[in-house]
CSV table of C-alpha atoms and ligand atoms in Angstrom, one decimal:
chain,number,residue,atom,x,y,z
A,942,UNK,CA,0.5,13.8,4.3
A,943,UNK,CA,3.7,16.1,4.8
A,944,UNK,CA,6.3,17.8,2.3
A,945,UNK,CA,9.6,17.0,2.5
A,946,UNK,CA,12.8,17.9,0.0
A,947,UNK,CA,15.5,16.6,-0.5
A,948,UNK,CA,18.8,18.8,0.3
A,949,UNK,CA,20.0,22.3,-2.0
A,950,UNK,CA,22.9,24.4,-1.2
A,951,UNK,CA,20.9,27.6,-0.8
A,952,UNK,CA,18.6,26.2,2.4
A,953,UNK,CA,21.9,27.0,4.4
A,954,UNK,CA,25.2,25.6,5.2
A,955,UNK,CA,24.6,24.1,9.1
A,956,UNK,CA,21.3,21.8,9.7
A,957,UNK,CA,19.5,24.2,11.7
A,958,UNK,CA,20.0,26.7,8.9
A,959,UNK,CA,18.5,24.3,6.3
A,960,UNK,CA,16.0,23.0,8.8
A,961,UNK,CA,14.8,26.9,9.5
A,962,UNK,CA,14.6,27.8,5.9
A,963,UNK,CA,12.5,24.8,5.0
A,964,UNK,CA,9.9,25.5,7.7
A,965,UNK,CA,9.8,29.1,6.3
A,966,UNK,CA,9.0,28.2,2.9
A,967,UNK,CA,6.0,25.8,4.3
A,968,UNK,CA,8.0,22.2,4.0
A,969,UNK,CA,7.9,19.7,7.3
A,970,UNK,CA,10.9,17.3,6.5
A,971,UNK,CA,14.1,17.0,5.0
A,972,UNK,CA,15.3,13.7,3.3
A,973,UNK,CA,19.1,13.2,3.2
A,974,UNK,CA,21.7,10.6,2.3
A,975,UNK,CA,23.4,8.0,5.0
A,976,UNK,CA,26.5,9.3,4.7
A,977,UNK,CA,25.5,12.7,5.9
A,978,UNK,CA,23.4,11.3,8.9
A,979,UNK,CA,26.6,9.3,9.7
A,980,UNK,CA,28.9,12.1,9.6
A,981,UNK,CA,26.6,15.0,11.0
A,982,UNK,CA,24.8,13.0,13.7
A,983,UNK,CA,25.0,15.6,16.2
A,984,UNK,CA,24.1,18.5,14.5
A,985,UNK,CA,21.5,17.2,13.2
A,986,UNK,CA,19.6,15.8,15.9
A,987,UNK,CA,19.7,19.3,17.9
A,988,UNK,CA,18.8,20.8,14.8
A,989,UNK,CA,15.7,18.9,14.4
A,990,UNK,CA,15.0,19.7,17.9
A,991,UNK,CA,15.5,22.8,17.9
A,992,UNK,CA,13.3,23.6,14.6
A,993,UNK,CA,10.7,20.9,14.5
A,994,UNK,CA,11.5,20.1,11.4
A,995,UNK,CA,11.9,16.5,10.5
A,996,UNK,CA,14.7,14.3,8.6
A,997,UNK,CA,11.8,12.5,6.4
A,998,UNK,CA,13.8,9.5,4.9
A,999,UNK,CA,17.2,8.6,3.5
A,1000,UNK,CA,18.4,8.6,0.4
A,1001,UNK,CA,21.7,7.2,-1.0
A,1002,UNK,CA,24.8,7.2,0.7
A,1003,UNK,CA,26.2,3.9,0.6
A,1004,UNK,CA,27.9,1.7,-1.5
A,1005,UNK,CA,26.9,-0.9,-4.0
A,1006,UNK,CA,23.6,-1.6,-4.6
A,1007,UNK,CA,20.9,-4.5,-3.3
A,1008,UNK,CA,20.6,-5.9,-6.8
A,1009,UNK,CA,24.3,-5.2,-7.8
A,1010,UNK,CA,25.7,-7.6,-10.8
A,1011,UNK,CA,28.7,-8.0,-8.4
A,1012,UNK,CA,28.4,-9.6,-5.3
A,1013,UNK,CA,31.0,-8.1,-3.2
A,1014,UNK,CA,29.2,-4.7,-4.6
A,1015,UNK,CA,25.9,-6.0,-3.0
A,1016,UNK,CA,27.5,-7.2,0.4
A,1017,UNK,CA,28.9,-3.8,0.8
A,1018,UNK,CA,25.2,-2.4,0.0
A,1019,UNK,CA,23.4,-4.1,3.0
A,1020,UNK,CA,26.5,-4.0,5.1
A,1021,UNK,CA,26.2,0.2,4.4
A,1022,UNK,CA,22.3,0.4,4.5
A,1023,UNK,CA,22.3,-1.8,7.9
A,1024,UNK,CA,24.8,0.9,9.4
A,1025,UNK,CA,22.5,4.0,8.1
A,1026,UNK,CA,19.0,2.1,9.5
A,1027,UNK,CA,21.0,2.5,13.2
A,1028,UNK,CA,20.8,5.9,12.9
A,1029,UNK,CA,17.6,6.3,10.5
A,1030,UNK,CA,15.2,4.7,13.2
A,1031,UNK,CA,16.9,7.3,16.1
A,1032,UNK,CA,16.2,9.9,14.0
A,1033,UNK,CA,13.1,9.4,13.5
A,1034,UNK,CA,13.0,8.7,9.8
A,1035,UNK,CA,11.0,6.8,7.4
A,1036,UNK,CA,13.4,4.4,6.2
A,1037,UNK,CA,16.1,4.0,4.0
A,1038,UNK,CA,15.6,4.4,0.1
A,1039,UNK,CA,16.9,1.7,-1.9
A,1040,UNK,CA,16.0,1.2,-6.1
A,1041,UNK,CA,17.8,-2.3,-6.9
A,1042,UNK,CA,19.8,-0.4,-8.7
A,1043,UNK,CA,20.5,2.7,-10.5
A,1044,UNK,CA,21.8,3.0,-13.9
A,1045,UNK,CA,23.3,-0.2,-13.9
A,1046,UNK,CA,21.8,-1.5,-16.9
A,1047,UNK,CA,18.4,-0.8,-19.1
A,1048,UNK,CA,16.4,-3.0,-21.1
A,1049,UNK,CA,15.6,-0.7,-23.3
A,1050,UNK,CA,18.8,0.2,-24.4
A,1051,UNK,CA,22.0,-1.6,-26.0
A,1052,UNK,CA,22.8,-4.2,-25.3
A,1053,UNK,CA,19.2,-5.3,-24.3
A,1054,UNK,CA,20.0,-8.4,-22.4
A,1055,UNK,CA,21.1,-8.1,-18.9
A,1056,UNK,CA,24.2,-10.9,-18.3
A,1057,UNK,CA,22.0,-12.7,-15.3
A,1058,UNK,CA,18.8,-14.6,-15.6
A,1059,UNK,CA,15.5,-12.5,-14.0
A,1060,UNK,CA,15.4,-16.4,-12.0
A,1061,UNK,CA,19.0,-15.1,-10.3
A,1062,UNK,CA,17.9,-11.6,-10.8
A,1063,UNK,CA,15.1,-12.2,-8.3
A,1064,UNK,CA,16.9,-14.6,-6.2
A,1065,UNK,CA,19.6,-11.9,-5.6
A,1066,UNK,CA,16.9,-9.5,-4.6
A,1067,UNK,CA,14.9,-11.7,-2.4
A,1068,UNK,CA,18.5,-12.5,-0.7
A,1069,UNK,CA,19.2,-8.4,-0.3
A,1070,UNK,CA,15.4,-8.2,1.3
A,1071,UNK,CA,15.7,-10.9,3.2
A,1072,UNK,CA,18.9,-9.8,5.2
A,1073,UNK,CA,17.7,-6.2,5.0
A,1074,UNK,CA,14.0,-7.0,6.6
A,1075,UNK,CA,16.1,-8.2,9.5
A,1076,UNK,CA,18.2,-5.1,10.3
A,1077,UNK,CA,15.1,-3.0,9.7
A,1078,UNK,CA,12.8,-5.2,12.2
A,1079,UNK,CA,15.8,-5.2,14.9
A,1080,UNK,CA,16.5,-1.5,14.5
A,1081,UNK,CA,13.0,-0.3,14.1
A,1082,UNK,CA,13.3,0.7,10.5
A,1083,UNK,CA,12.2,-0.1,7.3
A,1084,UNK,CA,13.7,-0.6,3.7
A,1085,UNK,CA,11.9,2.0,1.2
A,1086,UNK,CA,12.2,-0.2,-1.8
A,1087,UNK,CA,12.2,2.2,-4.9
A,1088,UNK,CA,10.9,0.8,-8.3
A,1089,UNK,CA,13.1,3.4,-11.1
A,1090,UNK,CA,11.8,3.8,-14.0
A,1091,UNK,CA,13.0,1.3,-17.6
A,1092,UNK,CA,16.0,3.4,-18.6
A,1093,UNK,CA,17.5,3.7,-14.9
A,1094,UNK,CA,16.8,0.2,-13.7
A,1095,UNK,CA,15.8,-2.7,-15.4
A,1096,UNK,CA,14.9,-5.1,-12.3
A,1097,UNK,CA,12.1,-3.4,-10.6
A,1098,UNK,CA,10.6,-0.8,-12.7
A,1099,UNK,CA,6.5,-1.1,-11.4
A,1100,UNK,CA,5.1,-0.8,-7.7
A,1101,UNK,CA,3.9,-4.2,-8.2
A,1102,UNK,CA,7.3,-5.1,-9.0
A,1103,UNK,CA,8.5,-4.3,-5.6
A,1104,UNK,CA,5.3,-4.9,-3.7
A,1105,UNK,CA,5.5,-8.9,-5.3
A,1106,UNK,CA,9.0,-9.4,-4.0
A,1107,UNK,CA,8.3,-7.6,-0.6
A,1108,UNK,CA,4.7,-10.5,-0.7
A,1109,UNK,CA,7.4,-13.2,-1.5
A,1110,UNK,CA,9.4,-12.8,1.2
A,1111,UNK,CA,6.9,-11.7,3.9
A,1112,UNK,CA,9.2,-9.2,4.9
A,1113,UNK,CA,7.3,-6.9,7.5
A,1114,UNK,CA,10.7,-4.4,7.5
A,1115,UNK,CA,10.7,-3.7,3.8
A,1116,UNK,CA,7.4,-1.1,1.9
A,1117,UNK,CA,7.5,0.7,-1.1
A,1118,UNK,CA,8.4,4.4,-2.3
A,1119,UNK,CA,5.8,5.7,-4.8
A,1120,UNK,CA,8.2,8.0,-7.0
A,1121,UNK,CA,5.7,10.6,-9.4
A,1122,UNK,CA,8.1,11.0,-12.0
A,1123,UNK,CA,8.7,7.1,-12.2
A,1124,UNK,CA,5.4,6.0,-11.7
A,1125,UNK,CA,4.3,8.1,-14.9
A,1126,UNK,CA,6.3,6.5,-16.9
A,1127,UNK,CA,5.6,3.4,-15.1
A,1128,UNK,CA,2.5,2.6,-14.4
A,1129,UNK,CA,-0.8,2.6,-16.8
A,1130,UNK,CA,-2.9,4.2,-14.1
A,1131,UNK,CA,-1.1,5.9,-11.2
A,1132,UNK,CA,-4.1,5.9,-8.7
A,1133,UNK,CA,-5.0,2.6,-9.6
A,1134,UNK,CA,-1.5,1.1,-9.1
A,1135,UNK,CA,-1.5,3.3,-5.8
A,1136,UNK,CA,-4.7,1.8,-4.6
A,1137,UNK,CA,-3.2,-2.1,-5.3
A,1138,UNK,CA,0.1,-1.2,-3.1
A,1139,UNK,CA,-2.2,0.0,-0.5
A,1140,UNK,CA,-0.5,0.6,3.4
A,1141,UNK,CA,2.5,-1.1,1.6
A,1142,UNK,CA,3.1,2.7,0.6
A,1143,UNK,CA,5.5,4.2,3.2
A,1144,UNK,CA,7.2,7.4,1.2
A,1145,UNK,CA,6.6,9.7,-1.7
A,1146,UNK,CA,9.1,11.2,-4.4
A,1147,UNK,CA,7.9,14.2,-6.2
A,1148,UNK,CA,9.1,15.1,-9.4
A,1149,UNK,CA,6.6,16.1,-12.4
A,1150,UNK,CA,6.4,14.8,-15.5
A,1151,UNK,CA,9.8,16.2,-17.1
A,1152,UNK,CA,11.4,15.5,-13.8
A,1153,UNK,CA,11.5,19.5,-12.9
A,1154,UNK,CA,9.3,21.2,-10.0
A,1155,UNK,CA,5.8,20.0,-9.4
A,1156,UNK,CA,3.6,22.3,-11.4
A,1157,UNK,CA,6.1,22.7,-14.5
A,1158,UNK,CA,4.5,19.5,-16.2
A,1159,UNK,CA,1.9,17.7,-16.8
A,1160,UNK,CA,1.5,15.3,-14.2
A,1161,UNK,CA,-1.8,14.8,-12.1
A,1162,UNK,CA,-0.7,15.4,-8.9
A,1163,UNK,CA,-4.2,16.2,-7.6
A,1164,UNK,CA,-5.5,12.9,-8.2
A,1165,UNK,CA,-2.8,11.0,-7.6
A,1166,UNK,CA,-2.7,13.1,-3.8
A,1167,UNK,CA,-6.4,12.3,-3.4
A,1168,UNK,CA,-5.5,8.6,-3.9
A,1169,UNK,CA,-2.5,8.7,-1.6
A,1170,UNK,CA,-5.4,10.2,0.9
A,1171,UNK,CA,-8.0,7.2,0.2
A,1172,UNK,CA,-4.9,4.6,1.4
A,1173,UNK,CA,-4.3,6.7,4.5
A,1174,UNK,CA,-1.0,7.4,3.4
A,1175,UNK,CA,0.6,9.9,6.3
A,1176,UNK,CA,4.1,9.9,5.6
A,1177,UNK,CA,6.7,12.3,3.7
A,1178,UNK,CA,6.6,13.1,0.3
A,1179,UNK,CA,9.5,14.5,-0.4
A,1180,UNK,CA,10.3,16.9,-3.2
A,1181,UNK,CA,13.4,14.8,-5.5
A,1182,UNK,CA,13.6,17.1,-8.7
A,1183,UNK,CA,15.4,19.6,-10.9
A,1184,UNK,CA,14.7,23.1,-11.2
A,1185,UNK,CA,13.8,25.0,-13.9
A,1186,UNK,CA,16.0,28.2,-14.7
A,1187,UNK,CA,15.1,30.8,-12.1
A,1188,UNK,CA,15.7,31.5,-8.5
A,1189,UNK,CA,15.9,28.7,-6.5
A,1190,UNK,CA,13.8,29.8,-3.3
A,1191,UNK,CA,11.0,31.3,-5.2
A,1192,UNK,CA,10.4,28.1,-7.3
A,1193,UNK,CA,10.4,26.5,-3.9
A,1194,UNK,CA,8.1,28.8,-2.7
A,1195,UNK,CA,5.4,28.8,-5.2
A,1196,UNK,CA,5.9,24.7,-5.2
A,1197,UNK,CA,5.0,25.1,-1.7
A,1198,UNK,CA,1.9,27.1,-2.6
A,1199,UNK,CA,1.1,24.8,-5.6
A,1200,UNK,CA,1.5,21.1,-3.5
A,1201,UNK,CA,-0.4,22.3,-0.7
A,1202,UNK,CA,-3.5,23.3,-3.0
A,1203,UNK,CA,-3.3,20.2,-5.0
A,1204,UNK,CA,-3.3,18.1,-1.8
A,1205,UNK,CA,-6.5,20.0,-0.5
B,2007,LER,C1,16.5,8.0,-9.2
B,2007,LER,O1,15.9,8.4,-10.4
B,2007,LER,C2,15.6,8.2,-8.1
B,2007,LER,O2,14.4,8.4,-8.2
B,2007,LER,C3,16.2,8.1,-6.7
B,2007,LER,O3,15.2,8.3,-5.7
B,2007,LER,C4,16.9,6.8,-6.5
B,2007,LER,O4,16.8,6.3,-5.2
B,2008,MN,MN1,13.1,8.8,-6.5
Protein backbone atom coordinates (compact mmCIF):
# COMPACT_ATOMS: atom_id res chain seq x y z
CA UNK A 1 0.00 0.00 0.00
CA UNK A 2 1.27 3.53 -0.96
CA UNK A 3 0.24 7.26 0.09
CA UNK A 4 -0.86 9.44 -2.23
CA UNK A 5 -2.55 13.23 -1.89
CA UNK A 6 -4.37 14.92 -3.71
CA UNK A 7 -2.96 18.46 -4.98
CA UNK A 8 -2.29 21.86 -2.42
CA UNK A 9 -0.86 25.10 -3.56
CA UNK A 10 2.06 24.99 -1.26
CA UNK A 11 3.74 21.48 -2.80
CA UNK A 12 4.91 23.98 -5.58
CA UNK A 13 3.84 25.71 -8.63
CA UNK A 14 5.48 23.26 -11.62
CA UNK A 15 4.92 19.26 -11.35
CA UNK A 16 8.43 18.45 -10.51
CA UNK A 17 8.18 20.98 -7.74
CA UNK A 18 5.08 19.33 -6.30
CA UNK A 19 6.31 15.89 -7.21
CA UNK A 20 9.83 16.68 -5.17
CA UNK A 21 8.05 18.06 -2.18
CA UNK A 22 5.73 15.08 -1.82
CA UNK A 23 8.60 12.56 -1.87
CA UNK A 24 10.21 14.72 0.85
CA UNK A 25 7.49 14.67 3.15
CA UNK A 26 7.36 10.59 2.76
CA UNK A 27 4.17 10.35 0.09
CA UNK A 28 4.61 8.09 -3.30
CA UNK A 29 1.79 9.52 -5.58
CA UNK A 30 -0.08 12.34 -6.47
CA UNK A 31 -3.81 12.10 -7.56
CA UNK A 32 -5.04 15.01 -9.85
CA UNK A 33 -8.07 15.98 -11.97
CA UNK A 34 -8.41 15.21 -15.95
CA UNK A 35 -8.37 18.43 -16.86
CA UNK A 36 -4.89 19.08 -15.48
CA UNK A 37 -3.44 15.74 -17.07
CA UNK A 38 -4.99 17.03 -20.31
CA UNK A 39 -3.60 20.40 -20.19
CA UNK A 40 -0.05 19.67 -18.45
CA UNK A 41 0.70 16.40 -20.25
CA UNK A 42 4.15 17.09 -20.75
CA UNK A 43 5.27 18.40 -17.75
CA UNK A 44 3.99 16.02 -16.04
CA UNK A 45 5.27 12.93 -17.49
CA UNK A 46 9.05 14.31 -17.22
CA UNK A 47 8.22 15.26 -13.89
CA UNK A 48 7.25 11.91 -12.78
CA UNK A 49 10.28 10.66 -14.39
CA UNK A 50 12.38 12.67 -13.21
CA UNK A 51 11.26 12.27 -9.34
CA UNK A 52 9.80 8.80 -9.14
CA UNK A 53 6.96 9.97 -7.86
CA UNK A 54 3.71 8.69 -9.25
CA UNK A 55 0.28 10.41 -10.48
CA UNK A 56 -1.86 7.77 -8.30
CA UNK A 57 -5.42 8.31 -9.85
CA UNK A 58 -7.70 10.94 -11.27
CA UNK A 59 -10.03 12.88 -9.81
CA UNK A 60 -12.74 15.16 -11.31
CA UNK A 61 -12.18 17.17 -14.21
CA UNK A 62 -14.89 16.61 -16.48
CA UNK A 63 -18.26 17.48 -17.09
CA UNK A 64 -21.53 16.13 -16.09
CA UNK A 65 -21.72 13.23 -14.17
CA UNK A 66 -22.39 9.20 -14.96
CA UNK A 67 -25.61 9.29 -13.11
CA UNK A 68 -26.62 12.88 -14.10
CA UNK A 69 -30.56 13.67 -14.04
CA UNK A 70 -29.92 15.17 -17.50
CA UNK A 71 -28.93 13.19 -20.25
CA UNK A 72 -26.89 15.42 -22.37
CA UNK A 73 -25.08 16.20 -18.83
CA UNK A 74 -24.27 12.32 -18.69
CA UNK A 75 -23.10 12.07 -22.45
CA UNK A 76 -20.75 14.78 -21.86
CA UNK A 77 -19.55 12.75 -18.61
CA UNK A 78 -18.35 9.56 -20.51
CA UNK A 79 -17.45 11.47 -23.53
CA UNK A 80 -14.89 13.64 -20.86
CA UNK A 81 -13.93 10.56 -18.65
CA UNK A 82 -13.24 8.44 -22.07
CA UNK A 83 -10.76 11.34 -23.18
CA UNK A 84 -8.97 11.47 -19.49
CA UNK A 85 -8.65 7.36 -19.38
CA UNK A 86 -6.29 8.08 -22.83
CA UNK A 87 -4.04 9.71 -20.90
CA UNK A 88 -4.76 8.06 -17.29
CA UNK A 89 -3.46 4.50 -18.58
CA UNK A 90 -0.08 6.35 -20.18
CA UNK A 91 0.47 7.75 -17.15
CA UNK A 92 0.43 5.14 -15.31
CA UNK A 93 -2.51 5.80 -13.08
CA UNK A 94 -5.06 3.87 -11.33
CA UNK A 95 -8.05 4.91 -12.98
CA UNK A 96 -10.40 7.60 -13.12
CA UNK A 97 -12.65 8.49 -10.10
CA UNK A 98 -16.16 8.78 -10.70
CA UNK A 99 -19.16 9.00 -7.61
CA UNK A 100 -22.61 8.88 -9.75
CA UNK A 101 -22.83 12.00 -8.71
CA UNK A 102 -22.04 14.69 -6.35
CA UNK A 103 -24.37 16.88 -4.60
CA UNK A 104 -26.95 16.46 -7.03
CA UNK A 105 -29.56 15.43 -4.79
CA UNK A 106 -29.88 13.68 -1.04
CA UNK A 107 -32.33 11.58 0.29
CA UNK A 108 -32.06 12.73 3.32
CA UNK A 109 -32.79 16.09 2.75
CA UNK A 110 -35.84 18.28 1.20
CA UNK A 111 -37.38 17.31 -0.93
CA UNK A 112 -36.76 13.62 -0.16
CA UNK A 113 -37.78 12.08 -3.39
CA UNK A 114 -35.43 12.03 -6.24
CA UNK A 115 -37.73 12.91 -9.71
CA UNK A 116 -36.49 9.42 -11.40
CA UNK A 117 -37.33 5.93 -10.38
CA UNK A 118 -34.15 3.83 -8.58
CA UNK A 119 -35.54 1.18 -11.80
CA UNK A 120 -34.25 4.30 -14.28
CA UNK A 121 -31.79 5.33 -11.69
CA UNK A 122 -29.97 2.00 -12.12
CA UNK A 123 -30.68 1.64 -15.68
CA UNK A 124 -28.83 5.02 -16.28
CA UNK A 125 -25.96 3.85 -14.26
CA UNK A 126 -25.58 0.41 -15.70
CA UNK A 127 -25.76 2.43 -19.25
CA UNK A 128 -22.76 4.90 -17.93
CA UNK A 129 -20.70 1.51 -16.80
CA UNK A 130 -21.38 -0.22 -19.57
CA UNK A 131 -19.98 2.35 -22.15
CA UNK A 132 -17.28 3.28 -19.62
CA UNK A 133 -16.04 -0.53 -19.09
CA UNK A 134 -15.39 -0.36 -22.78
CA UNK A 135 -13.02 2.72 -22.99
CA UNK A 136 -11.38 1.48 -19.87
CA UNK A 137 -10.73 -2.21 -21.35
CA UNK A 138 -9.57 -0.60 -24.81
CA UNK A 139 -7.33 2.00 -23.12
CA UNK A 140 -6.06 -0.16 -20.35
CA UNK A 141 -7.78 1.70 -17.57
CA UNK A 142 -10.27 1.34 -15.25
CA UNK A 143 -13.36 3.33 -13.87
CA UNK A 144 -12.83 3.97 -9.83
CA UNK A 145 -16.52 3.98 -9.13
CA UNK A 146 -16.87 6.14 -5.78
CA UNK A 147 -19.88 5.33 -3.42
CA UNK A 148 -20.45 9.25 -1.53
CA UNK A 149 -21.79 9.30 1.37
CA UNK A 150 -26.19 10.01 1.92
CA UNK A 151 -25.99 13.79 1.93
CA UNK A 152 -23.64 14.11 -1.26
CA UNK A 153 -25.24 11.38 -3.38
CA UNK A 154 -28.23 9.54 -3.05
CA UNK A 155 -27.62 6.68 -5.88
CA UNK A 156 -24.64 4.85 -4.64
CA UNK A 157 -23.91 5.53 -1.09
CA UNK A 158 -22.44 1.71 0.18
CA UNK A 159 -19.38 -0.38 -1.46
CA UNK A 160 -21.96 -2.96 -2.04
CA UNK A 161 -23.76 -0.39 -3.83
CA UNK A 162 -21.17 0.00 -6.39
CA UNK A 163 -19.66 -3.46 -6.31
CA UNK A 164 -23.62 -4.84 -7.21
CA UNK A 165 -23.86 -2.66 -10.25
CA UNK A 166 -20.12 -3.32 -11.35
CA UNK A 167 -21.50 -7.76 -10.67
CA UNK A 168 -24.56 -6.70 -12.89
CA UNK A 169 -22.88 -5.68 -15.64
CA UNK A 170 -19.70 -7.91 -15.49
CA UNK A 171 -17.70 -5.05 -16.32
CA UNK A 172 -14.00 -6.19 -15.90
CA UNK A 173 -12.88 -2.13 -16.57
CA UNK A 174 -14.91 -0.73 -13.78
CA UNK A 175 -13.62 -1.45 -9.34
CA UNK A 176 -14.44 0.43 -6.52
CA UNK A 177 -12.79 3.39 -4.41
CA UNK A 178 -12.97 2.73 -0.71
CA UNK A 179 -13.39 6.48 0.62
CA UNK A 180 -12.59 6.52 4.91
CA UNK A 181 -14.58 9.42 5.44
CA UNK A 182 -17.60 7.99 3.40
CA UNK A 183 -17.36 4.58 4.40
CA UNK A 184 -17.80 5.74 8.14
CA UNK A 185 -20.69 7.08 7.60
CA UNK A 186 -21.55 4.42 5.29
CA UNK A 187 -20.97 1.26 6.22
CA UNK A 188 -21.87 -0.63 9.62
CA UNK A 189 -18.55 -2.31 9.71
CA UNK A 190 -15.75 -0.88 7.64
CA UNK A 191 -13.44 -4.02 7.53
CA UNK A 192 -16.22 -6.22 7.11
CA UNK A 193 -17.63 -4.31 4.11
CA UNK A 194 -13.79 -4.12 2.92
CA UNK A 195 -13.48 -7.82 3.10
CA UNK A 196 -17.00 -8.40 0.88
CA UNK A 197 -15.59 -5.95 -1.94
CA UNK A 198 -12.46 -7.91 -1.86
CA UNK A 199 -9.79 -7.37 -5.22
CA UNK A 200 -12.81 -5.32 -6.46
CA UNK A 201 -10.91 -2.54 -4.26
CA UNK A 202 -8.58 -0.65 -6.64
CA UNK A 203 -8.04 2.94 -4.69
CA UNK A 204 -8.21 4.54 -1.27
CA UNK A 205 -9.52 8.14 -0.10
CA UNK A 206 -8.34 9.19 3.24
CA UNK A 207 -10.13 11.58 5.21
CA UNK A 208 -10.93 10.99 9.07
CA UNK A 209 -13.92 11.05 10.63
CA UNK A 210 -14.70 14.91 10.53
CA UNK A 211 -13.22 14.89 7.07
CA UNK A 212 -9.83 16.78 8.29
CA UNK A 213 -6.24 15.05 8.33
CA UNK A 214 -5.98 11.48 9.35
CA UNK A 215 -5.21 11.38 13.02
CA UNK A 216 -7.50 14.55 13.95
CA UNK A 217 -10.56 12.11 14.45
CA UNK A 218 -11.72 9.31 15.39
CA UNK A 219 -11.68 6.98 12.73
CA UNK A 220 -9.85 3.41 12.87
CA UNK A 221 -7.52 3.71 10.41
CA UNK A 222 -5.35 0.91 11.89
CA UNK A 223 -7.83 -1.72 11.38
CA UNK A 224 -9.31 -0.66 8.55
CA UNK A 225 -5.32 -0.54 6.97
CA UNK A 226 -4.77 -4.12 8.34
CA UNK A 227 -7.98 -5.18 6.35
CA UNK A 228 -6.94 -3.37 3.24
CA UNK A 229 -3.62 -5.63 3.82
CA UNK A 230 -5.66 -9.10 4.36
CA UNK A 231 -7.39 -8.31 0.50
CA UNK A 232 -3.91 -7.63 -0.89
CA UNK A 233 -4.84 -4.32 -1.65
CA UNK A 234 -1.48 -2.57 -3.29
CA UNK A 235 -2.67 0.48 -4.80
CA UNK A 236 -2.76 4.35 -3.74
CA UNK A 237 -4.43 5.69 -1.03
CA UNK A 238 -4.55 8.99 -1.43
CA UNK A 239 -4.93 11.64 1.19
CA UNK A 240 -8.62 13.73 0.02
CA UNK A 241 -9.17 15.99 3.19
CA UNK A 242 -9.22 19.38 4.88
CA UNK A 243 -6.83 20.74 7.17
CA UNK A 244 -7.09 21.75 10.34
CA UNK A 245 -5.86 25.41 11.27
CA UNK A 246 -2.05 25.30 11.26
CA UNK A 247 0.77 25.09 8.82
CA UNK A 248 0.08 23.17 5.98
CA UNK A 249 3.48 21.16 5.47
CA UNK A 250 3.82 20.23 9.07
CA UNK A 251 0.20 18.71 9.30
CA UNK A 252 1.44 16.91 6.19
CA UNK A 253 4.31 15.85 7.73
CA UNK A 254 3.21 14.42 10.98
CA UNK A 255 0.17 12.65 8.70
CA UNK A 256 2.99 11.13 7.09
CA UNK A 257 4.46 9.96 10.27
CA UNK A 258 0.95 9.05 11.70
CA UNK A 259 -0.29 6.82 8.27
CA UNK A 260 2.85 5.07 8.02
CA UNK A 261 2.60 3.78 11.76
CA UNK A 262 -0.93 2.95 11.53
CA UNK A 263 -0.28 0.87 8.32
CA UNK A 264 2.62 -1.09 10.20
C1 LIG B 1 -16.55 13.85 -2.52
O1 LIG B 1 -16.96 13.92 -1.19
C2 LIG B 1 -15.47 12.85 -2.70
O2 LIG B 1 -15.18 12.05 -1.83
C3 LIG B 1 -14.73 12.85 -4.00
O3 LIG B 1 -13.71 11.91 -3.99
C4 LIG B 1 -15.66 12.70 -5.17
O4 LIG B 1 -15.11 12.02 -6.24
MN1 LIG C 1 -13.45 10.71 -2.05
Amino acid sequence: MKLATQDRGFFGSTYEQKLSKLKELGFEGLEIDGKSLIENYSEIEKAVKATGVSISSICGGYRGWIGDFDDEQRKLAIADIGEIMKRTAEIGAAGVIAPAAFGIFSRKLPPFAPPRSAEVEREALLDSLSKLNDHALSTGSALLLEPLNRYEDHMINKLEDAASLIQEGGFRGVKVIADFFHMQIEERDISASLRETGSLVAHVHLADSNRLQPGCGHTDFRKGFRTLKEIGFEGHMAVECELAPGDGLQAYAEMANYLKACMQ
